[in-house]
Coordinates of C-alpha atoms in Angstrom, one line a residue:
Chain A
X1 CA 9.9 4.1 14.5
X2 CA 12.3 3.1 12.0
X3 CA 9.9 1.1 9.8
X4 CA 7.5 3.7 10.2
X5 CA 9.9 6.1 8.7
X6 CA 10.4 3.4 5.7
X7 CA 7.2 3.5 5.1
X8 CA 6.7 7.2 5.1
X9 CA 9.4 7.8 2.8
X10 CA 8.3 4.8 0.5
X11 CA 4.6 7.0 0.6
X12 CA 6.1 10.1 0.0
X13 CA 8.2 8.9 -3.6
X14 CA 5.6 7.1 -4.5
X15 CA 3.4 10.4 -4.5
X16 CA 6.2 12.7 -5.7
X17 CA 6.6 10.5 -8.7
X18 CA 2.4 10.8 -9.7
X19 CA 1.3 12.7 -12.6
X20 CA -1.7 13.9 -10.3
X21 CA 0.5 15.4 -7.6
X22 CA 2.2 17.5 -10.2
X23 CA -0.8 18.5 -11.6
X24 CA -2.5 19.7 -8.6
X25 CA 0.7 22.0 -8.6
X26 CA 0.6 23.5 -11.6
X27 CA -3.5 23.6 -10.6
X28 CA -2.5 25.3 -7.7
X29 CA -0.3 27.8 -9.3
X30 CA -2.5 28.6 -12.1
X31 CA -5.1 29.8 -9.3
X32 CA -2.7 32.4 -8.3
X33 CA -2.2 33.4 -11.9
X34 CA -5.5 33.7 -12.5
X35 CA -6.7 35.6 -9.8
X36 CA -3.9 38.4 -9.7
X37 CA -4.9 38.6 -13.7
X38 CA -8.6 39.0 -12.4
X39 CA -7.5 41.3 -9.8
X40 CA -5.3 43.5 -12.3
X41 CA -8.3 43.7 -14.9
X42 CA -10.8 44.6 -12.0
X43 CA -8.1 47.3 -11.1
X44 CA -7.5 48.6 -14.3
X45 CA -11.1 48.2 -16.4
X46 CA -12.8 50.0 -13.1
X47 CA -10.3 51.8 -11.2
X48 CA -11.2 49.7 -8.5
X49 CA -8.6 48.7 -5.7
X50 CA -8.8 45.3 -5.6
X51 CA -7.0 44.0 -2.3
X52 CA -3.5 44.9 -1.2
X53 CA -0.4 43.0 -1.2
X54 CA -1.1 41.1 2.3
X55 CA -5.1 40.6 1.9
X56 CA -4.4 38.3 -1.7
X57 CA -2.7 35.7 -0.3
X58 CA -5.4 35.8 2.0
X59 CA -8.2 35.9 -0.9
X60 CA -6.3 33.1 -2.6
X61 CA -6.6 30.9 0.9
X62 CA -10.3 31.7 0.8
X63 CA -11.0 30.6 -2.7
X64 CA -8.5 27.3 -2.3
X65 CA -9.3 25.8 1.3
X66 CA -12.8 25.5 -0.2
X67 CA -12.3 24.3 -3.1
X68 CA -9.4 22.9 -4.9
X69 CA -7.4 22.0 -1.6
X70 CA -10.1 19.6 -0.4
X71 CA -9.8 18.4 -4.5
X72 CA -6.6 17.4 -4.1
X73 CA -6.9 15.5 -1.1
X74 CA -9.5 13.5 -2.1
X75 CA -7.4 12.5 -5.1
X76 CA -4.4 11.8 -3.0
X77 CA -6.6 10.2 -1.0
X78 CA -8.3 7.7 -3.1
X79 CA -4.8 6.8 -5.0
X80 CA -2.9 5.7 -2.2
X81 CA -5.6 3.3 -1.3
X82 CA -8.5 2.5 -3.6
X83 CA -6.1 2.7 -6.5
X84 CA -3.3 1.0 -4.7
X85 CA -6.0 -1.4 -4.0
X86 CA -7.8 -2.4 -7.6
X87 CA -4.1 -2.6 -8.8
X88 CA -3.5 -4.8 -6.5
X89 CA 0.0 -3.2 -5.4
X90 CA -1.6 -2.4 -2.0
X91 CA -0.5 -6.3 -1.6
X92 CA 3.4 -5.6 -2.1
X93 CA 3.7 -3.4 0.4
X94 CA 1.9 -5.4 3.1
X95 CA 3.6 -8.7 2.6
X96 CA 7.2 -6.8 4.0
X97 CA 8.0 -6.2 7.4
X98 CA 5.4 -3.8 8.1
X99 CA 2.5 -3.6 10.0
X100 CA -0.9 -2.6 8.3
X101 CA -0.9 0.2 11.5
X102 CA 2.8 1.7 10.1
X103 CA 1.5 1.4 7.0
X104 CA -1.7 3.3 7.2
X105 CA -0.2 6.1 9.5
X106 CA 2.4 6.8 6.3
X107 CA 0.5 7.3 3.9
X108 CA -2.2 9.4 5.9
X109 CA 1.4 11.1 6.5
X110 CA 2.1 11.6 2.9
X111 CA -1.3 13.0 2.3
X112 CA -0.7 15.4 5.4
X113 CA 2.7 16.3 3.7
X114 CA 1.1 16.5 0.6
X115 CA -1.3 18.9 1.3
X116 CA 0.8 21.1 3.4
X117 CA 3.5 21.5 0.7
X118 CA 0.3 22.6 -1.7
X119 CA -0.3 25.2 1.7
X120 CA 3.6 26.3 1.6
X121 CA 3.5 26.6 -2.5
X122 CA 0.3 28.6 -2.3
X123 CA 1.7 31.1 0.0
X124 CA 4.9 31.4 -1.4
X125 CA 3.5 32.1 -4.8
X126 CA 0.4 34.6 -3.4
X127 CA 2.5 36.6 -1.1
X128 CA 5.3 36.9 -4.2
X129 CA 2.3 37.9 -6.4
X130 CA 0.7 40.4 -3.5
X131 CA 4.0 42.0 -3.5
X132 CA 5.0 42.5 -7.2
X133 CA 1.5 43.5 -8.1
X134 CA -0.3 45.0 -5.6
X135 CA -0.3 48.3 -4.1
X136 CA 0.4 49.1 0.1
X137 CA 3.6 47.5 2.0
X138 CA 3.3 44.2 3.6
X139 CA 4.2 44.4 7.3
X140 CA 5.7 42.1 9.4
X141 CA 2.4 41.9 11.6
X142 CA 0.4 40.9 8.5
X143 CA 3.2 38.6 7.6
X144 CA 2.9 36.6 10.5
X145 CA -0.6 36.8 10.2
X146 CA -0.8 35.5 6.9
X147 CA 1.5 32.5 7.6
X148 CA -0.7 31.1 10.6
X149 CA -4.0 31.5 9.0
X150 CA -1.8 29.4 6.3
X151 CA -0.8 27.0 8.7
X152 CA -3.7 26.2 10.6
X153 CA -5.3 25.5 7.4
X154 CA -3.9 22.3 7.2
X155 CA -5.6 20.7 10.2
X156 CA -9.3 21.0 8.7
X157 CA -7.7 19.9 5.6
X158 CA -6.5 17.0 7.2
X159 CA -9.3 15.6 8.7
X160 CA -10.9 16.0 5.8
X161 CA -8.8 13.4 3.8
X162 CA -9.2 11.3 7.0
X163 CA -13.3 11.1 6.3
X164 CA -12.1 10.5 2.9
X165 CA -9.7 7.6 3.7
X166 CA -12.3 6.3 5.9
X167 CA -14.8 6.3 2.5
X168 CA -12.1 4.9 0.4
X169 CA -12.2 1.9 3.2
X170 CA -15.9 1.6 2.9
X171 CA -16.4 1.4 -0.9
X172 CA -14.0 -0.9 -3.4
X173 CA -14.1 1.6 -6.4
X174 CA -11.9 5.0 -6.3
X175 CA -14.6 6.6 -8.5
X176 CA -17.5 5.4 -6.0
X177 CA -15.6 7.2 -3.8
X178 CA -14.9 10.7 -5.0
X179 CA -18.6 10.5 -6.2
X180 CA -19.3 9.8 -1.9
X181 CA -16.8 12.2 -1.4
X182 CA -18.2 15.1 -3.7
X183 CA -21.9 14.5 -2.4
X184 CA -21.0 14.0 1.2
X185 CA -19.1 17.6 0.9
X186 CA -21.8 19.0 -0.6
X187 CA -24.2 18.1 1.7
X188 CA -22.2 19.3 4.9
X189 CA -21.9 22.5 3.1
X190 CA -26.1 23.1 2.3
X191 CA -26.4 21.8 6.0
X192 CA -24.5 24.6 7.2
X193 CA -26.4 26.8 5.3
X194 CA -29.7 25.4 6.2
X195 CA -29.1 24.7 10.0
X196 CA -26.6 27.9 10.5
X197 CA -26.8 27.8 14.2
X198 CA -25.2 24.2 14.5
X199 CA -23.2 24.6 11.1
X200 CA -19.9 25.0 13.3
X201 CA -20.1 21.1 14.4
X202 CA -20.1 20.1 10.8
X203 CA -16.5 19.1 9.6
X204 CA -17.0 21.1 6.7
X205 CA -17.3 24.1 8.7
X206 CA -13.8 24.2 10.1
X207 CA -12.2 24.8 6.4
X208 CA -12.5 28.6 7.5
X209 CA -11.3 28.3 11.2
X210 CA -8.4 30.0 10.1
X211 CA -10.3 33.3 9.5
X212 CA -10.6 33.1 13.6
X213 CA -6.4 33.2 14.4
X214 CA -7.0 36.8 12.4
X215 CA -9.4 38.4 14.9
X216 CA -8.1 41.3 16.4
X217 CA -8.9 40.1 19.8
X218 CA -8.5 36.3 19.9
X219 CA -10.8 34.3 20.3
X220 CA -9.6 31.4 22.7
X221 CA -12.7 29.5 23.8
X222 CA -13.7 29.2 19.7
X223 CA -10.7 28.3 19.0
X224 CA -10.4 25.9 21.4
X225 CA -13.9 24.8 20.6
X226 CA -13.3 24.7 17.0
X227 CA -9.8 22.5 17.3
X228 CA -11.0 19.8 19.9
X229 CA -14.1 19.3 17.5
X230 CA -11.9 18.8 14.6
X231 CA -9.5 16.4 17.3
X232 CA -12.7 14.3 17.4
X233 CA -13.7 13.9 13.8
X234 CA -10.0 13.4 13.2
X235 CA -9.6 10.3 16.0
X236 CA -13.3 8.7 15.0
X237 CA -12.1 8.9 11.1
X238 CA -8.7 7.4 11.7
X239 CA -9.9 4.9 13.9
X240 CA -13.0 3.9 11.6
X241 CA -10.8 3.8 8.7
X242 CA -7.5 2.2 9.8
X243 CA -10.4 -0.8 11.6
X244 CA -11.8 -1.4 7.7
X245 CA -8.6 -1.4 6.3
X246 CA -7.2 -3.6 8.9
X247 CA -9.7 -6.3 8.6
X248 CA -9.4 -5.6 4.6
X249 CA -8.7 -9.1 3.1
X250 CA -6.2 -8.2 -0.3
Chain B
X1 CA 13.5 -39.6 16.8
X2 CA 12.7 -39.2 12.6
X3 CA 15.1 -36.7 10.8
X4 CA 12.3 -34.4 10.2
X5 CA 11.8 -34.2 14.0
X6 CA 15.1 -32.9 14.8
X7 CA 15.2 -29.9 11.5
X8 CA 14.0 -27.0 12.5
X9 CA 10.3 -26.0 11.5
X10 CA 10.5 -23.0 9.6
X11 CA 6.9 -22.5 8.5
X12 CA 4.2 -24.0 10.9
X13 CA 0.1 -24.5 9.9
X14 CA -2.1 -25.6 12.4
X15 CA -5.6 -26.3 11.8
X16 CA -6.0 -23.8 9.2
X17 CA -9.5 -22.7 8.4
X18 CA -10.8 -19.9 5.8
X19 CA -14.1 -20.3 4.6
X20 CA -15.3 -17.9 2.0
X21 CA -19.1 -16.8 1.0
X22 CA -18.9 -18.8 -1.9
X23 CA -18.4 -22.1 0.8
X24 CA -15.1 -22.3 -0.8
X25 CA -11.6 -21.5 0.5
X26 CA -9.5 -24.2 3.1
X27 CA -10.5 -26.3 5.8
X28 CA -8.3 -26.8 8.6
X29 CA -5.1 -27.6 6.9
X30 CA -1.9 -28.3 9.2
X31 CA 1.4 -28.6 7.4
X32 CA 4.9 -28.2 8.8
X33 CA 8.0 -27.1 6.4
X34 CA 11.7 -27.6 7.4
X35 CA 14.4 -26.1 6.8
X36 CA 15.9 -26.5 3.4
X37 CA 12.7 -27.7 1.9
X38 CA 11.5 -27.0 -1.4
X39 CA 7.8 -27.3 -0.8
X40 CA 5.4 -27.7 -3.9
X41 CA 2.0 -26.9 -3.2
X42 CA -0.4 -28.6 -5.8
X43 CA -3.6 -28.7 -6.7
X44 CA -6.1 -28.1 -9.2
X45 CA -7.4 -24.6 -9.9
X46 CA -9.9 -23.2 -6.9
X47 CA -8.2 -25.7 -4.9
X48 CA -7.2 -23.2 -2.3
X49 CA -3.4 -22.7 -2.6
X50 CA -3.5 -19.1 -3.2
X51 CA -6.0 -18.7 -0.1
X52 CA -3.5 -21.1 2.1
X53 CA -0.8 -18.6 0.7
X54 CA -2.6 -15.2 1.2
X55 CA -3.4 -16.9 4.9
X56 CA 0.3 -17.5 5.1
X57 CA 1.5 -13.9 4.5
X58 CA -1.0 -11.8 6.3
X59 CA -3.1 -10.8 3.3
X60 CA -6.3 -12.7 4.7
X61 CA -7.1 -13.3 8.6
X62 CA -7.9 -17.5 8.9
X63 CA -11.6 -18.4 10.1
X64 CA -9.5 -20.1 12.7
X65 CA -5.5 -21.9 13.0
X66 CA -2.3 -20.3 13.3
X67 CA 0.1 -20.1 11.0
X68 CA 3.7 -19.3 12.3
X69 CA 7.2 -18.6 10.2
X70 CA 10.8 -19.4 11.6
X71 CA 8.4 -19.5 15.3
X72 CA 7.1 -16.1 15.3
X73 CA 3.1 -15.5 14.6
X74 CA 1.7 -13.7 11.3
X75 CA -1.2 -12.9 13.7
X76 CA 0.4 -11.4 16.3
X77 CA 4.4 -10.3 15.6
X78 CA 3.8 -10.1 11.6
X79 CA 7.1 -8.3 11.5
X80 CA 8.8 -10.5 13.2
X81 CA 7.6 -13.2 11.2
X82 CA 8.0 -11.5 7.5
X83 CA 11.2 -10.3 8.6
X84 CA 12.8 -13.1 7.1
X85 CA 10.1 -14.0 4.6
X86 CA 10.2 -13.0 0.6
X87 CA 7.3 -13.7 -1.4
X88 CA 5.4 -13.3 -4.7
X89 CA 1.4 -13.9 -3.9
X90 CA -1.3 -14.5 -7.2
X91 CA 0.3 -12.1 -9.4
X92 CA 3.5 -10.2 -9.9
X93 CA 2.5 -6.6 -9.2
X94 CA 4.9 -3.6 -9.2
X95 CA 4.2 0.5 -9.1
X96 CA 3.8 0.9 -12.6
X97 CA 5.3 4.4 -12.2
X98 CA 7.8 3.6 -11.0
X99 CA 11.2 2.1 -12.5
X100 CA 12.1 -1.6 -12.0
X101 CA 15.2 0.0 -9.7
X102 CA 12.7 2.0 -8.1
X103 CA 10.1 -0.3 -7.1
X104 CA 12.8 -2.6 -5.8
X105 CA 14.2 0.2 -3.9
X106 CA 11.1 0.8 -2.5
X107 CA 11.3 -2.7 -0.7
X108 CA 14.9 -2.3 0.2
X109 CA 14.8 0.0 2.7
X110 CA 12.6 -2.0 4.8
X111 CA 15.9 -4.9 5.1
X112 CA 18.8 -3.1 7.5
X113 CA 21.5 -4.9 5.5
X114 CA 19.9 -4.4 1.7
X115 CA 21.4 -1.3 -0.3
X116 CA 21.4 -0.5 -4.0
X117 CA 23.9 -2.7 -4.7
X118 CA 21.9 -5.5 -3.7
X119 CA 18.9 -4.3 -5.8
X120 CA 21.5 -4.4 -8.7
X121 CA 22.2 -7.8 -7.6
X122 CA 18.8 -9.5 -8.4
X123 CA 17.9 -7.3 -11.2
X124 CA 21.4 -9.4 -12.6
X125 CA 20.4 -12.8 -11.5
X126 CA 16.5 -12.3 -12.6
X127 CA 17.7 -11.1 -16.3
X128 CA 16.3 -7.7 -15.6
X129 CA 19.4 -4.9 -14.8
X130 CA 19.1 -4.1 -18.8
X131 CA 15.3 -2.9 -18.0
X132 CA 16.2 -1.6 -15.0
X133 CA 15.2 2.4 -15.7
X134 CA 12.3 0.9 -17.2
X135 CA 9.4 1.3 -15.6
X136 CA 7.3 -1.9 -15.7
X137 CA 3.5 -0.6 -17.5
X138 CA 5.8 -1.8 -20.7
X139 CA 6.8 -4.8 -19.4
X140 CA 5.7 -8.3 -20.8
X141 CA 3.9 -10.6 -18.1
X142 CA 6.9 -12.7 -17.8
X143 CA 9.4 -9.3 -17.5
X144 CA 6.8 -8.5 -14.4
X145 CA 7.6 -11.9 -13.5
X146 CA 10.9 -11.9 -13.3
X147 CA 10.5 -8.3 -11.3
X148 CA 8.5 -10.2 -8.8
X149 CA 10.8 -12.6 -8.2
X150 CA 13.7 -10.0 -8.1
X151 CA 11.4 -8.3 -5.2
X152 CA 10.9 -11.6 -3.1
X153 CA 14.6 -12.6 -3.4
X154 CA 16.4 -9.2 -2.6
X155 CA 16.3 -9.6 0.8
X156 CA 18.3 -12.8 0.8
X157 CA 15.6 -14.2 3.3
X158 CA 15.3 -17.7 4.7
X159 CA 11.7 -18.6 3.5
X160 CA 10.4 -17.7 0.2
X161 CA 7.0 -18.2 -1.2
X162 CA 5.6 -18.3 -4.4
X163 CA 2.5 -18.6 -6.0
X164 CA 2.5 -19.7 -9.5
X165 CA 6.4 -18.2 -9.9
X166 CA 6.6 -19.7 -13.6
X167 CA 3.4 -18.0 -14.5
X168 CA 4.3 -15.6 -18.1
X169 CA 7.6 -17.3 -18.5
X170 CA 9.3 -18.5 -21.3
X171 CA 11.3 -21.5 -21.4
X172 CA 14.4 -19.8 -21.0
X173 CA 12.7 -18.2 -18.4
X174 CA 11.4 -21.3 -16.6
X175 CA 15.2 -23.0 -16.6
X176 CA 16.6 -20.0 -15.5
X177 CA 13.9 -19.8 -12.5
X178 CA 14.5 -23.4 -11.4
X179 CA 18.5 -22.6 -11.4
X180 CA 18.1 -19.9 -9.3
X181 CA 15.7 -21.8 -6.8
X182 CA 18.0 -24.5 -6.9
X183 CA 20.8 -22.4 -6.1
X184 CA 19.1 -20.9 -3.3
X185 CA 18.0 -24.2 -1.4
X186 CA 21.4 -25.3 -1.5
X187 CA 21.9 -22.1 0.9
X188 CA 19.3 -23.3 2.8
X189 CA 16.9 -21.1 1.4
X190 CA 13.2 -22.8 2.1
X191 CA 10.4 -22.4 -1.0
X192 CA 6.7 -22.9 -0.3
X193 CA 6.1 -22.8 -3.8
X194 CA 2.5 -23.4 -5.7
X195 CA 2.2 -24.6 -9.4
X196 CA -0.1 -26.7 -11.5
X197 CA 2.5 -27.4 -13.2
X198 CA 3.4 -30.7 -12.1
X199 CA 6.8 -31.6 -14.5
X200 CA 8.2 -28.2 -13.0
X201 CA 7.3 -29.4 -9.3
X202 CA 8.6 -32.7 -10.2
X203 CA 11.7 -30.9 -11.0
X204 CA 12.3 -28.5 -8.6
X205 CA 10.7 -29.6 -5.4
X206 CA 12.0 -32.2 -2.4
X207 CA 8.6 -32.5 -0.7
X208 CA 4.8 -32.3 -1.9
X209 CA 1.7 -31.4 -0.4
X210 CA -1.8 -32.1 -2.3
X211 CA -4.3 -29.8 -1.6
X212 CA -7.9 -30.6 -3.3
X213 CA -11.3 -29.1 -2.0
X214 CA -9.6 -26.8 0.4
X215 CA -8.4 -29.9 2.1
X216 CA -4.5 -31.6 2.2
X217 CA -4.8 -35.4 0.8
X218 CA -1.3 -36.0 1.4
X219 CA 2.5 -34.8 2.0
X220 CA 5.4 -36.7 0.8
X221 CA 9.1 -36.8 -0.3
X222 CA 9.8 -36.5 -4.2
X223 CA 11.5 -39.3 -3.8
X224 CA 9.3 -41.2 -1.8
X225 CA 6.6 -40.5 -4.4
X226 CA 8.5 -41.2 -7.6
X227 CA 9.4 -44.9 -6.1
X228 CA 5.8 -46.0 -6.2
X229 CA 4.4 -43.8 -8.9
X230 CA 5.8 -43.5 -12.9
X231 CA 5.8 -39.6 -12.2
X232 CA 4.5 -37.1 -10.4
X233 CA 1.2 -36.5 -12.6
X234 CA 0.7 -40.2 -11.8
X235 CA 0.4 -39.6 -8.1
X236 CA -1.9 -36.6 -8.6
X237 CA -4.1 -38.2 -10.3
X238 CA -4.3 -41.1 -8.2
X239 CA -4.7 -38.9 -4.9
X240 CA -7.0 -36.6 -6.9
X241 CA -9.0 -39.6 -7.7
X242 CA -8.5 -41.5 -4.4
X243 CA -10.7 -38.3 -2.5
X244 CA -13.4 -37.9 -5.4
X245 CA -14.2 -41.5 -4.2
X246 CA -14.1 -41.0 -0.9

């Protein structure tokens, strides 16, 4: 356990001291900012509404788990080990007293960190913003609410960057990759359009489980449904990809 | 019973076999290395040092053979067996965004009894603790160099191998490399080092292994070598020669 921790600290400097994590923060950020100033000049160009202080966070969620979120984890993704891997520092790291297994747990760790720390930021900032700018109180109910549906985000996200790692095991080049990546996302998302009725087994679909935690009555059998089936795309990706990169001669 | 029979076997190749698409790679080399050895691997270019090295560390599974350090495995207890292993494989490569105290940071916490002091250590003795804050995309090749060698030493382990340590450096830089190798077997420090270039080996190593065609032509002392050839080169070549007729 102690190596493993090594290793998962070693991941997580490595990633704190990337240009590309600090720009998906200020990314993230900047999707906040620009959405309360789309929401302000909705409000006051045509007296509309808008959304109150505890729905933005939850229209900021929307727009991000879709979008820039799975972005930054194929990113993450493909740095830690396509890019460790063409510049050959993948190489440093296995020749100490670590096994490829430890190794390829942390850094799937450091991406899980990773992206739940862009989760955290995002709420922080969106329920701040909800609050200064936005009309109606924010209860303690919704609060709760609003960090689950927060929360739970994370897992689709996960698995996610675990199909991702698993790609970035199958082909050499990173951009090969977030080209796979990009296409194979796509291409869930039209199948879910096109076959609706199965679109809930599709990985891709379980970006918006969180929208099921905020049912008034909830929903336990899809809930259930909808986290085993994400278990078992997470377990085949892992496996898949910590097998390739196993066998991966450096 | 021969004195080589009664020091302990530190690294341990048997039957070695890695056979790449291209049909080259190395065919089943066994070697043993003992304690206190400085170990030159040579061999022309394509030979397949780096592959017998890469084999050696865990970077490439063998076709078949076993390769074990200080009687542990890479196969099956890899930690066990790098535990005690430092080494600088094909090129020196560091985290580029990361500072030369950094990156060796990064390996440090791996090694119970390394702390920062340590890392300040072989920054000192590898000419580096000026660059040290540094981070290494601005580095010369032979700065890297040095880097990698701080990296592979930091842990003070028992077995250290190199491939192509002298690679980028100057001649300051080769001296100073051969001092600290030097310095290091007399703690009883084992190399496995690869180098085409013989003079260096010639200086620096006790015992030499020819590897040509993927295959070993022989192993002998230094000493043994340089009492029935003019030099080193001389016995290269004539090995070297000695298998193209065969």
């Amino acid at each position: 356990m102690a190596v493993f921790k090594t290793a998962l600290i070693n991941e997580v400097e490595k990633l704190s001291k990337k240009k590309k994590a600090w720009v998906a923060v200020i990314l993230s950020l900047a999707v906040i900012v620009v959405g309360q100033l789309v929401i302000l000049a909705v409000r006051s160009g045509f007296g509309l509404r808008g959304v109150g202080s505890g729905e933005f966070p939850l229209l900021v969620l929307s727009l991000v788990v879709n979008t820039i979120l799975p972005l930054f984890a194929a990113l993450v993704a493909i740095d830690s080990f396509s890019g460790e891997s063409a510049q050959n520092t993948l190489r440093i790291t296995l020749t100490r007293p670590v096994s490829r297994f430890k190794v390829f747990t942390a850094k799937i760790g450091a991406i899980a960190l990773f992206l739940l720390g862009a989760l955290v930021l995002l709420f922080v900032f969106s329920v701040l913003a909800g609050l200064l700018f936005n009309a109606s109180s924010l209860t303690w109910s919704d609060f709760f609410r609003l960090v689950l549906s927060f929360l739970v985000s994370l897992l689709p996200l996960v698995v996610l960057a675990l199909g991702i790692v698993l790609l970035t095991n199958v082909a050499r080049s990173g951009i090969t990759v977030f080209f796979l990546a990009i296409l194979a996302f796509l291409l869930l998302k039209v199948l879910g359009l096109v076959f609706s009725g199965y679109a809930d087994l599709l990985p891709t679909a379980q970006l918006d489980w969180y929208n099921l935690w905020l049912a008034d009555v909830f929903p336990v059998a899809a809930v259930v449904r909808q986290f085993l089936l994400m278990l078992g795309y997470g377990v085949m990706f892992f496996v898949a990809g910590f097998y390739l990169f196993d066998q991966k001669e450096l | 019973m021969s004195k080589e029979q009664v020091i302990e076997k530190v690294i341990e190749l048997e039957h070695l076999t890695k056979v790449y698409k291209n049909g080259r790679g190395i065919d089943d080399i066994s070697l043993d290395i003992y304690r206190g050895d400085v170990f030159g691997f040579l061999g022309p270019n394509g030979a397949g040092k780096t592959t017998a090295m890469k084999v050696m560390t865990g970077l490439i599974r063998p076709d078949r053979g076993e390769v074990r350090i200080l009687g542990h495995s890479v196969a099956e207890e890899y930690e066990k067996a790098m535990a005690k292993v430092g080494c600088m494989i094909e090129t020196a490569e560091s985290y580029p965004y990361l500072s030369a105290f950094e990156n060796l940071r990064q390996f440090a916490r791996y090694y119970p009894g390394v702390d920062e002091k340590r890392v300040d250590e072989v920054l000192e003795l590898t000419g580096m603790l000026k660059y040290k804050r540094e981070k290494p995309k601005r580095f010369s090749l032979g700065m890297k160099q040095r880097l990698g060698l701080a990296a592979a030493v930091l842990s003070r382990p028992e077995v250290v191998i190199l491939d192509e340590p002298l690679n980028g450096l100057d001649v300051e830089g080769m001296i100073a490399m051969r001092n600290l190798i030097k310095g290091l077997a007399e703690r009883e420090t084992t190399f496995f080092i690869s180098s085409h270039l013989i003079h260096d080996v010639e200086l620096t190593c006790n015992r030499i292994g020819v590897i040509y065609n993927g295959r070993i032509l022989d192993v002998d002392s230094t000493a043994n070598i340089l009492k029935n050839y003019a030099s080193l080169e001389n016995y290269f070549v004539s090995e070297v020669e000695q298998s193209g007729r065969i």
